[in-house]
Coordinates of C-alpha atoms and ligand atoms in Angstrom, one line a residue:
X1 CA 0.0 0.0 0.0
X2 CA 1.3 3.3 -0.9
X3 CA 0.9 6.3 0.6
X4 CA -0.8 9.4 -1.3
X5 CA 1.1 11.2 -2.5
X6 CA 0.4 14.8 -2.0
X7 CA 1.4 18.3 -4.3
X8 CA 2.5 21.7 -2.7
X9 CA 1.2 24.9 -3.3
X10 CA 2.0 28.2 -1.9
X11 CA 1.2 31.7 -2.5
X12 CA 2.9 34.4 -1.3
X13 CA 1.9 37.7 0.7
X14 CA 5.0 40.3 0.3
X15 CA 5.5 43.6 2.2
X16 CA 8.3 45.8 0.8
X17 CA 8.8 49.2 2.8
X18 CA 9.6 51.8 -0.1
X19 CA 12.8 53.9 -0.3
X20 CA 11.2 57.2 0.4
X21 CA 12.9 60.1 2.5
X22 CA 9.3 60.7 4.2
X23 CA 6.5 58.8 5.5
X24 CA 3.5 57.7 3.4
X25 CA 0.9 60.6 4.3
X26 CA 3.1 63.0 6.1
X27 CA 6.7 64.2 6.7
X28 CA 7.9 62.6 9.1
X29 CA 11.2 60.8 8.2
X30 CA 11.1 57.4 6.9
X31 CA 14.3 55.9 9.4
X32 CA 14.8 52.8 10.5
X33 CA 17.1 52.7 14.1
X34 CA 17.1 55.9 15.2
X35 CA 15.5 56.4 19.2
X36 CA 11.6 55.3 19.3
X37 CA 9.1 57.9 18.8
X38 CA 12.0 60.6 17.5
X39 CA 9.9 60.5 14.0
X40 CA 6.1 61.2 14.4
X41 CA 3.7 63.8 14.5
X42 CA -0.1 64.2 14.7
X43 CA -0.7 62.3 11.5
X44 CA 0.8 58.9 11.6
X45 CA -0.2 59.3 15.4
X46 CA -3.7 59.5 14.0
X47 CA -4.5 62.7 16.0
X48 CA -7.6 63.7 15.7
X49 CA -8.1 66.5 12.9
X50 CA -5.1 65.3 11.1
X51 CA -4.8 65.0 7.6
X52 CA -3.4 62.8 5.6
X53 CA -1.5 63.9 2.0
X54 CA -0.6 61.1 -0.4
X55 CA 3.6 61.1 -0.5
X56 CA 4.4 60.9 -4.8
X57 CA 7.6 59.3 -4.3
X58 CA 5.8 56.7 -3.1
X59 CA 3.5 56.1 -5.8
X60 CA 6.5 56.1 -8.2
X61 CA 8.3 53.5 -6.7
X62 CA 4.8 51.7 -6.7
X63 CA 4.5 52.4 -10.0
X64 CA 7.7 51.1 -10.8
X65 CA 7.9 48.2 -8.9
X66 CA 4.4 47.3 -10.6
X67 CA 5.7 48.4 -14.1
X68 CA 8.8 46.0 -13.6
X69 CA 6.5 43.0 -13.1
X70 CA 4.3 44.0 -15.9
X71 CA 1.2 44.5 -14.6
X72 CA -1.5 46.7 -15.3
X73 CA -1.1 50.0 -13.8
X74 CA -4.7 51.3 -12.7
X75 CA -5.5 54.6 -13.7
X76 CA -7.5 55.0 -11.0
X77 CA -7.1 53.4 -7.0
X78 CA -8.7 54.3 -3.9
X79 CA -7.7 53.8 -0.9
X80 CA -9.3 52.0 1.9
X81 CA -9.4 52.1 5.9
X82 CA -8.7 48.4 6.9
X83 CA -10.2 48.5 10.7
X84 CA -8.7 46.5 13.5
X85 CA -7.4 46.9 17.0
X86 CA -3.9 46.8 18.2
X87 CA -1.7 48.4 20.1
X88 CA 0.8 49.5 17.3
X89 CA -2.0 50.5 15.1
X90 CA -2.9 54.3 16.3
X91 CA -5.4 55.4 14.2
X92 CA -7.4 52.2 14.6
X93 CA -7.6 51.3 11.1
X94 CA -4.8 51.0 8.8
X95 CA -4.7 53.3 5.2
X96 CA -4.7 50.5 2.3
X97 CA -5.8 49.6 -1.0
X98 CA -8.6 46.8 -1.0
X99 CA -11.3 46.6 -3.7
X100 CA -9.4 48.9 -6.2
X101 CA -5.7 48.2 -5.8
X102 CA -3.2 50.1 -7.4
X103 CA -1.9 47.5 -9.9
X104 CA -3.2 43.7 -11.0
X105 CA -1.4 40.9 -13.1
X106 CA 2.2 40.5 -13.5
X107 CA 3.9 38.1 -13.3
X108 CA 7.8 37.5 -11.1
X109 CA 10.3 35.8 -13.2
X110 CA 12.1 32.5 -11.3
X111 CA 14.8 30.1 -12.3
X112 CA 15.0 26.4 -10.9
X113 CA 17.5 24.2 -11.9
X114 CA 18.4 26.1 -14.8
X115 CA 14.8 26.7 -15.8
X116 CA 12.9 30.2 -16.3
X117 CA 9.4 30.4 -15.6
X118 CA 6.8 32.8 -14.6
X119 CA 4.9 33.2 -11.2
X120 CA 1.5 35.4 -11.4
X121 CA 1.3 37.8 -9.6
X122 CA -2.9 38.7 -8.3
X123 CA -2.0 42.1 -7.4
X124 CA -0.1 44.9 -5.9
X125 CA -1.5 47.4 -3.7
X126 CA 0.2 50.7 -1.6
X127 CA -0.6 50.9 2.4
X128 CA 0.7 52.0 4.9
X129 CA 2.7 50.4 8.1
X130 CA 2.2 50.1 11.3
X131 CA 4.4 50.7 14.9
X132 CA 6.3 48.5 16.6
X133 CA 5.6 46.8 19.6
X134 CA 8.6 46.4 22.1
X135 CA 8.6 44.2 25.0
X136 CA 11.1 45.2 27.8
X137 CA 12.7 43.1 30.0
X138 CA 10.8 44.8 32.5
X139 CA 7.8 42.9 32.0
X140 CA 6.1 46.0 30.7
X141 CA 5.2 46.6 26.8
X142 CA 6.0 49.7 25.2
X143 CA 5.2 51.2 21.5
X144 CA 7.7 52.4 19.0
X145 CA 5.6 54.7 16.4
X146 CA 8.9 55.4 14.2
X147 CA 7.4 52.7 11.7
X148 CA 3.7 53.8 11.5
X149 CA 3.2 55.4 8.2
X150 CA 6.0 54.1 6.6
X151 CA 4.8 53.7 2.5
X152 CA 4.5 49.5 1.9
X153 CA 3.4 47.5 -1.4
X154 CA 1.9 44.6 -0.8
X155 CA 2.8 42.2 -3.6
X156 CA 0.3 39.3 -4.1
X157 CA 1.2 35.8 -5.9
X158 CA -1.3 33.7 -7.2
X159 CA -1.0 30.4 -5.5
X160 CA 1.5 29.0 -8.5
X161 CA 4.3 27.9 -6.4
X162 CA 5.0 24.1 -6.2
X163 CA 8.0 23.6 -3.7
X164 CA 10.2 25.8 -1.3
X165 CA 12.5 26.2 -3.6
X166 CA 10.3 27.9 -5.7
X167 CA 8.9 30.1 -3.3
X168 CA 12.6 30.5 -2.2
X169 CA 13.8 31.3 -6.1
X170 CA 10.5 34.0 -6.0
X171 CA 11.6 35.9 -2.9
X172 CA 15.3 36.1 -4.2
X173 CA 14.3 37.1 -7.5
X174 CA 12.0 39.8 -6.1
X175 CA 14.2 41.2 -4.1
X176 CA 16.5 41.8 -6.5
X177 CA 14.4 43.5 -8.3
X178 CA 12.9 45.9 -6.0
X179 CA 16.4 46.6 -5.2
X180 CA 17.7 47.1 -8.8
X181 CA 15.2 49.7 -9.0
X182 CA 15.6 51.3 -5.4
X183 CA 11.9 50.4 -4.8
X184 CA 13.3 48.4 -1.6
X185 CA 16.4 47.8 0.4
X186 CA 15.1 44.0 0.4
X187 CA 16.9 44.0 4.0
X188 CA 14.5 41.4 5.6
X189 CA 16.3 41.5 9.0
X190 CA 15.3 44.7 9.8
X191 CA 12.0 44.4 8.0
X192 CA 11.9 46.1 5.3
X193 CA 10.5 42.9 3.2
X194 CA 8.1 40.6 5.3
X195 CA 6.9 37.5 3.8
X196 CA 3.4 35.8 4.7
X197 CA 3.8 32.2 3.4
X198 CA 0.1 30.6 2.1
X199 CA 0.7 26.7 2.1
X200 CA -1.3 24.2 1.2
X201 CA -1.5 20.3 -0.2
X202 CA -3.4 18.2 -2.5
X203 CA -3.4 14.9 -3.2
X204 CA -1.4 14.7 -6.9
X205 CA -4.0 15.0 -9.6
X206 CA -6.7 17.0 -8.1
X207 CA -7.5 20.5 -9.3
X208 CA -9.3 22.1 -6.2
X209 CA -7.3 24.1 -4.0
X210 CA -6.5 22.4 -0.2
X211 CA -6.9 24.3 2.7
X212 CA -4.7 26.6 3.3
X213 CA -2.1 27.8 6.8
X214 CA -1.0 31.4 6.5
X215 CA 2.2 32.0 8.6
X216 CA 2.5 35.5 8.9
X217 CA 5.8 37.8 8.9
X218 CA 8.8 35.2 8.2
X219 CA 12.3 36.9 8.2
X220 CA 14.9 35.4 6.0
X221 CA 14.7 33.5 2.4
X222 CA 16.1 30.2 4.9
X223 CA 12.9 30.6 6.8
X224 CA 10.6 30.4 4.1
X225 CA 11.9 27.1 3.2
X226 CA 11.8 25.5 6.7
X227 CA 8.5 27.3 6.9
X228 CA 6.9 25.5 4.0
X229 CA 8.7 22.5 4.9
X230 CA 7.5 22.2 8.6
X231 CA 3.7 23.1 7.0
X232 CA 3.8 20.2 4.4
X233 CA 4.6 17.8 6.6
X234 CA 2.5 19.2 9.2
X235 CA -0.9 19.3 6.8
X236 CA 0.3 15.8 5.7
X237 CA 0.0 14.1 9.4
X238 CA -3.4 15.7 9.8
X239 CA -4.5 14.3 6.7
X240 CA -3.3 10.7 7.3
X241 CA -5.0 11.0 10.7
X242 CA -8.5 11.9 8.8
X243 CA -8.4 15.0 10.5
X244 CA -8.9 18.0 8.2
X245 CA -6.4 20.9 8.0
X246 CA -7.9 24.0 9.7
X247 CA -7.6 27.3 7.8
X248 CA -5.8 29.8 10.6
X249 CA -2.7 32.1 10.7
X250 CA 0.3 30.9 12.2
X251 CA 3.8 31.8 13.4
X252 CA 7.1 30.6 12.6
X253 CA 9.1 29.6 15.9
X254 CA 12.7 29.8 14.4
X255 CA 14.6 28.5 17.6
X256 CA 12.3 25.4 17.2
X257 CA 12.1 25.5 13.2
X258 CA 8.2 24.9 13.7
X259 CA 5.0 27.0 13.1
X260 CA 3.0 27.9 15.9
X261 CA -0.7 28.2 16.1
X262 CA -1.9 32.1 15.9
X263 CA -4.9 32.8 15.7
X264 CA -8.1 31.6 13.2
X265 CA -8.2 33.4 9.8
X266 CA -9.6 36.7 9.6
X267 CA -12.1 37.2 6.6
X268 CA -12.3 40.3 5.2
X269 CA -15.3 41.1 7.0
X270 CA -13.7 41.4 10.5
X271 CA -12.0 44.5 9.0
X272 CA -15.1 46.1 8.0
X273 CA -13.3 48.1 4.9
X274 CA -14.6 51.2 3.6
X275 CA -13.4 54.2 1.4
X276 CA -11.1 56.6 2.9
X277 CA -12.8 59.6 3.3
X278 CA -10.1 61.6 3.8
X279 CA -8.2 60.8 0.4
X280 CA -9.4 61.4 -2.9
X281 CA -8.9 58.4 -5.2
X282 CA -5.2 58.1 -6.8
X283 CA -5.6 59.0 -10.4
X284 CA -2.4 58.4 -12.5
X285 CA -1.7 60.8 -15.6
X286 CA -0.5 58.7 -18.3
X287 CA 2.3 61.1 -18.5
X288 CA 3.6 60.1 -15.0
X289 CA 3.6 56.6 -15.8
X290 CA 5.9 57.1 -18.9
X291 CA 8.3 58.9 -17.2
X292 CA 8.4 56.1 -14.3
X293 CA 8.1 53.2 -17.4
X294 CA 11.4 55.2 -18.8
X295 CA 13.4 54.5 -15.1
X296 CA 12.3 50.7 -15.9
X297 CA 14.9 49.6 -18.1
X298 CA 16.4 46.2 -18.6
X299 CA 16.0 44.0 -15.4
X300 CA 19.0 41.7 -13.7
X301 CA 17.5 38.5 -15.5
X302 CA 17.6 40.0 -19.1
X303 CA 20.7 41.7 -18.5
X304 CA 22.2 38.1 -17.3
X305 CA 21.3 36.7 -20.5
X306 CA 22.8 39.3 -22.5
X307 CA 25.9 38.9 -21.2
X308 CA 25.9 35.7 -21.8
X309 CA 25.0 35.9 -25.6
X310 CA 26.7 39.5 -26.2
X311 CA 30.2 38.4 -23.9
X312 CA 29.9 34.8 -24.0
X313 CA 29.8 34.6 -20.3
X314 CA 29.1 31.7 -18.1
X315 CA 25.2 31.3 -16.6
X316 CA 26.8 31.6 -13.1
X317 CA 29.4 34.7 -13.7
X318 CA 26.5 36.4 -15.3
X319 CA 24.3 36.0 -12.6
X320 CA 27.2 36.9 -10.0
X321 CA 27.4 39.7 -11.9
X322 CA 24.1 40.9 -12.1
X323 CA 23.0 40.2 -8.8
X324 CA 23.4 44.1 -7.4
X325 CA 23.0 46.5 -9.7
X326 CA 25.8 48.8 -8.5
X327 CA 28.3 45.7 -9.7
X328 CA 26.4 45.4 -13.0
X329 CA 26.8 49.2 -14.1
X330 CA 30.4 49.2 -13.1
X331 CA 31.1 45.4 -14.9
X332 CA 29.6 47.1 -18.0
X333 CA 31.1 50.5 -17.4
X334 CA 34.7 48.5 -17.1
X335 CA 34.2 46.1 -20.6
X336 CA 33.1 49.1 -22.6
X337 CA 36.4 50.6 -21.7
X338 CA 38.4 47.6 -22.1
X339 CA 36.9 46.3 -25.1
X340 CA 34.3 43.9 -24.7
X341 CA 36.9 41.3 -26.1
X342 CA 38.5 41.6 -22.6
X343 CA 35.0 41.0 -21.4
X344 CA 35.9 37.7 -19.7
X345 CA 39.0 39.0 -18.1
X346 CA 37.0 41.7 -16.8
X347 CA 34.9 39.3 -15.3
X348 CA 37.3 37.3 -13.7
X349 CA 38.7 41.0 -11.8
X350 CA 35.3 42.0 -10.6
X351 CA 34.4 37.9 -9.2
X352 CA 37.8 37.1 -8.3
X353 CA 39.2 40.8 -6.3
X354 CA 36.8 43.5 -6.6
X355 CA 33.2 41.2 -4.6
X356 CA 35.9 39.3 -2.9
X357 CA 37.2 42.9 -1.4
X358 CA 33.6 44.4 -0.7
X359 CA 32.5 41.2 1.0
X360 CA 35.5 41.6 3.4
X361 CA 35.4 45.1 3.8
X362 CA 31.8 44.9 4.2
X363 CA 31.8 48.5 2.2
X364 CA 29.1 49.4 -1.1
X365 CA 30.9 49.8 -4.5
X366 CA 30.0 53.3 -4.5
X367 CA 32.8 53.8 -1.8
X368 CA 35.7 52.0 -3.5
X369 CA 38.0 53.9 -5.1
X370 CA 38.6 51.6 -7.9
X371 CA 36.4 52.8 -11.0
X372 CA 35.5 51.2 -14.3
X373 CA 38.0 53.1 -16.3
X374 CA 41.3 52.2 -13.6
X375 CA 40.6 48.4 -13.8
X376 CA 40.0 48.5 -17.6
X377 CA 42.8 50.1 -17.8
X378 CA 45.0 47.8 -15.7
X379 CA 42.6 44.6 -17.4
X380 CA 44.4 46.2 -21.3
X381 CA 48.0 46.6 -19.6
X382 CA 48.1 42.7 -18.3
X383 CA 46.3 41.8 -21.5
X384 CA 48.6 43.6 -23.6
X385 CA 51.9 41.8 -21.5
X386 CA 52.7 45.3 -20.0
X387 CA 52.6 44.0 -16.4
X388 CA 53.3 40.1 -15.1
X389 CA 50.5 38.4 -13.5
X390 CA 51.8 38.7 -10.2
X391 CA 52.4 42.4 -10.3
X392 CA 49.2 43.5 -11.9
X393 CA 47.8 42.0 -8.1
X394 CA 50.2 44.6 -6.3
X395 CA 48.9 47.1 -9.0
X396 CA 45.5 46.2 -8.5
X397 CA 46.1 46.4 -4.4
X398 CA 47.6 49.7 -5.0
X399 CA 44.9 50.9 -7.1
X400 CA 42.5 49.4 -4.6
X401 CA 43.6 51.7 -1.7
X402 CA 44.4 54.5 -3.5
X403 CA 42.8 55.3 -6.9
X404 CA 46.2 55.5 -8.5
X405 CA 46.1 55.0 -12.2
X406 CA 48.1 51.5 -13.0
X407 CA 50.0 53.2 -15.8
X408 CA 51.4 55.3 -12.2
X409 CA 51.8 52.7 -9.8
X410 CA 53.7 50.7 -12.3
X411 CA 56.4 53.2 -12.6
X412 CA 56.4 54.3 -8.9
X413 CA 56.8 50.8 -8.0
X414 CA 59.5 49.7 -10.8
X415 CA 56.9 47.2 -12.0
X416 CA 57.1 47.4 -15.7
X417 CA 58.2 44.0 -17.3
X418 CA 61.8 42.9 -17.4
X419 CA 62.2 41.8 -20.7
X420 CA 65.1 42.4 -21.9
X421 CA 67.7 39.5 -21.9
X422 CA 70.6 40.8 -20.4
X423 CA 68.6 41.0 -16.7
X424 CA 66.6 38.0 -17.6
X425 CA 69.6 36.2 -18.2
X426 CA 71.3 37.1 -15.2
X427 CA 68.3 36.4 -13.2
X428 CA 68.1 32.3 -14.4
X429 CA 71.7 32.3 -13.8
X430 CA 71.2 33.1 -10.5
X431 CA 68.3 30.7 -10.1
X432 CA 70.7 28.2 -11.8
X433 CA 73.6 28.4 -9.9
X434 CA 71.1 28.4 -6.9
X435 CA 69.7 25.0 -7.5
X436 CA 72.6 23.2 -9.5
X437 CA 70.8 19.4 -8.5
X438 CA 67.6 20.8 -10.1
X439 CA 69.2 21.9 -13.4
X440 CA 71.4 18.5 -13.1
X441 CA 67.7 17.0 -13.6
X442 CA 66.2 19.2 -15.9
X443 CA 69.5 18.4 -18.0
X444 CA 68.7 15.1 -18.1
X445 CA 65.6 15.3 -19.2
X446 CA 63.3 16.3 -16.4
X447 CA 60.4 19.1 -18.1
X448 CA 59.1 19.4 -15.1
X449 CA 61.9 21.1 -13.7
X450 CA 61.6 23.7 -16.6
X451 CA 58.7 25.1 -14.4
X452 CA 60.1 25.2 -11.3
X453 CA 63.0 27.3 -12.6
X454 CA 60.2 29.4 -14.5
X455 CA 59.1 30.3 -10.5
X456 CA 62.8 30.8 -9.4
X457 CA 63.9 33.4 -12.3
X458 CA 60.0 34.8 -12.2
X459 CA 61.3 35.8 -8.2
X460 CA 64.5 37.2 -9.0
X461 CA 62.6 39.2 -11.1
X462 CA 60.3 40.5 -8.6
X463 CA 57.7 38.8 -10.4
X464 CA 58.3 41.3 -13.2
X465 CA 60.1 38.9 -15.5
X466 CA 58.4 38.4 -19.0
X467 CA 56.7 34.5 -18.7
X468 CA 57.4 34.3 -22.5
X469 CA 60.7 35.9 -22.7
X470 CA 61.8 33.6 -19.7
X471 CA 60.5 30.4 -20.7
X472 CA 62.4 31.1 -24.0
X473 CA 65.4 32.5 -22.2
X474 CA 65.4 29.1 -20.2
X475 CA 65.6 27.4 -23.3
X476 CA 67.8 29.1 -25.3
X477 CA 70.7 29.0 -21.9
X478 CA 70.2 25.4 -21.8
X479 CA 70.9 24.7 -25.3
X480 CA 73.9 27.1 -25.8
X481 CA 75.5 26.8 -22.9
Ligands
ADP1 P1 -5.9 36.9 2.4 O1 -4.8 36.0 2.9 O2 -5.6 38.4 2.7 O3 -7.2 36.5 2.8 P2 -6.2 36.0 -0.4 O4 -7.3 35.1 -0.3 O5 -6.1 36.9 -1.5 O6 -5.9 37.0 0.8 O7 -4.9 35.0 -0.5 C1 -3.7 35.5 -0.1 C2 -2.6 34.5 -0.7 O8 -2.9 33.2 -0.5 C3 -2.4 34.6 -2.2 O9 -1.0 34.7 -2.4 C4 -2.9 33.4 -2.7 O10 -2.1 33.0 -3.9 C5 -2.7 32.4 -1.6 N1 -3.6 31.3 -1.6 C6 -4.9 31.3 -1.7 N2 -5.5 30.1 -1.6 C7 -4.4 29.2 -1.4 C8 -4.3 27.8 -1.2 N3 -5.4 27.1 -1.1 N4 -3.1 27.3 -1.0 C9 -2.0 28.1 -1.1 N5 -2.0 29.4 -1.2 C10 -3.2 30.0 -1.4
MG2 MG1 -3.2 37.0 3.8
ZN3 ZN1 4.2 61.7 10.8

């Protein structure tokens, strides 16, 4: 007898806080970190006989994110009051898009072992945030407001997702995107993108949805794999008992890697929603949405596959690559100086010293002082032989910490390539008479040794020896001697 055998589905429910300098209906400072309550005011306090005005920056990076996905920008939204109680809410009702969201359709791009597809997105909405509860040591509870009013989008997935790894490659892929456009910071630690998690299972064949868990707020692209993970085989036990899965929200327990019973779901009636009187509905001049479609240009996954077919670049460097899109602008910025022959080698600079630098340093591109044109310039001197291997890495170090042009840290240092065969000469001499048992072997045949004495003269160079003129130096010494 064999057990049945179930499918996954999952839709996800993603909050992205939106890179404005001010909040979403007033102008107060939209900061995470700084001392609670240091960035509020009668508004997003919801005193009473406070206004709210719609912040624009905040419908352009809506507009954007939702133009990036492809989805149908609405002419015309309105926003909603979303009613509920809670001590971080102060208004009592939260300012959100419900029956006539901002944007529908779309769809988020996702790879999987090598494999593009699309996930649909239902919808994406604007609202606003809410405080933050803190709970003291002290036993007593107190309310951080910095966060209420900070501009969101909700983005909406149809349930199309078969796996954690899918939802996993979804959540990556949109973050990088709302990144690459400076929609988001995508920084889910602090909370600037919270994930609700929709799982549910079917037996394998059946077209009707299965009743669904929502586990609210889960903080790292990890997380949302354990989540589903714990869910499935959760749902699964109940099911083999007979016992029907319960629709309800739930928590994600990281310490225990389990999700935690929260509360039943909420319908949409609890929240009794209704119009916001006191905002006029959000029309869009087509103008305005041109001007935003214009700051929409080609996204990380196209860009990766043009690099591959323009530079002949591997899948994986081109992703690398395009993952940030500071890296990607200075990587092209750096092969249109070089020549996008040198592409590759360009490539191999930016994966194997310029990320490997950032990571350590823990610093944005923006702060290096290495640009585009000083590595392509130091990428045309090694390709053109003008500097050894080993001493375009001192150039490069030296170019790293100070923005020196190669071309000047080269002479400064005495770097330029030895080539000519007087000093070569003398320099395998040296590495001859240094080690006459190896050159006893290498006499008699041993090729091997033809390397080692490659190294030897390459270090009485200073590393600045020629590789070609040495290796035929080498030769040429042994035969005429
Ligand atoms: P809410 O959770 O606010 O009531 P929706 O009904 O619109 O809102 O559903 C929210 C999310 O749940 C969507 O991402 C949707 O794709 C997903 N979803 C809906 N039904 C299921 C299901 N049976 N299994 C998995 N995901 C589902
Ligand atoms: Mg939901
Ligand atoms: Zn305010």
């Amino acid at each position: 007898m064999s057990a049945v055998e179930y499918e996954v589905v999952i839709g996800l429910e993603v909050h992205a806080q939106l890179l404005t300098e001010s909040k979403a209906f007033c102008a107060c400072a939209n900061r995470y970190g700084d001392p609670p309550n240091t960035h509020v005011c009668p508004v997003c306090l919801g005193l009473p006989g406070s206004l709210p005005v719609l912040n624009a920056g905040a419908v352009e990076r809506a507009v954007r994110a939702a133009l990036a996905f492809g989805c149908e920008v609405h002419r015309e939204s309105v926003f909603a009051r979303k009613n509920y109680f809670y001590p971080d809410l102060p208004k009592g009702y939260q300012i959100s898009q419900y029956e006539r969201p901002l944007a529908t359709g779309g769809a988020v791009p996702i790879e999987v072992q090598g494999e593009v597809r699309a996930v649909r997105l239902t919808r994406i909405h604007m609202e606003e945030d809410a405080g933050k509860n803190l709970h003291g040591a002290d036993g007593l509870s107190r309310v951080d407001f910095n966060r209420a009013g900070t501009p969101l989008v909700e983005i909406v997935s149809e349930p199309d997702m078969r796996s954690a790894e899918e939802a996993m490659a979804y959540l990556r892929s949109l973050r990088q995107v709302l990144r690459w456009l400076d929609v988001c910071d995508g920084n889910m630690e602090e909370g600037s993108l919270r994930c609700d998690i929709n799982v549910s299972i079917r037996p394998r064949g059946e077209s009707r949805l299965g009743t669904r868990a929502e586990v609210k707020n889960v903080n790292s692209i990890r997380f949302v794999g354990k989540t589903i993970q714990f869910e499935v085989e959760r749902q699964a036990a109940l099911l083999a008992r007979g016992e029907g899965v319960r629709q309800e929200t739930r928590t994600f327990d990281s310490a225990k890697g389990e999700t935690v019973f929260m509360r039943a779901k909420e319908k949409a009636d609890d929240y009794r929603y209704f119009p916001e009187p006191d905002l006029p509905p959000l029309r869009l001049e087509e103008a305005f949405v041109g001007r935003v479609a214009e700051t929409v240009r080609e996204l990380p996954l196209a860009m990766a596959r043009r690099l591959q077919e323009e530079l002949g670049l591997s899948p994986y460097d081109a992703g690398v690559l395009t993952a940030e899109r500071d890296v990607a602008a200075f990587f092209s910025a750096a092969v249109q100086a070089a020549g996008p022959a040198r592409a590759k080698k360009v490539a191999n600079w930016m994966m194997g010293e310029v990320l490997r630098r950032l990571n350590e340093e823990g610093r944005p591109l923006s702060e290096a002082k290495m640009t585009p044109p000083l590595l392509a310039e130091l990428v045309v001197l090694a390709d053109g032989g003008q500097v050894t291997g080993p001493a375009a890495k001192r150039v490069f170090d030296e170019v790293w910490k100070g923005g020196e042009r190669p071309e000047a840290v080269l002479d400064r240092l005495g770097l330029r390539p030895v080539s000519d065969d007087a000093a070569i000469d003398a320099a395998i001499r040296a590495a001859f008479a240094r080690h006459p048992e190896e050159l006893a072997r290498l006499r008699g045949g041993e090729e091997k040794l033809l390397g080692f004495f490659m190294g030897q003269a390459m270090r009485e160079t200073r590393g600045k020896g020629d590789p070609k003129t040495l290796n035929a130096r080498i030769r040429a010494l042994l035969a005429g001697d």
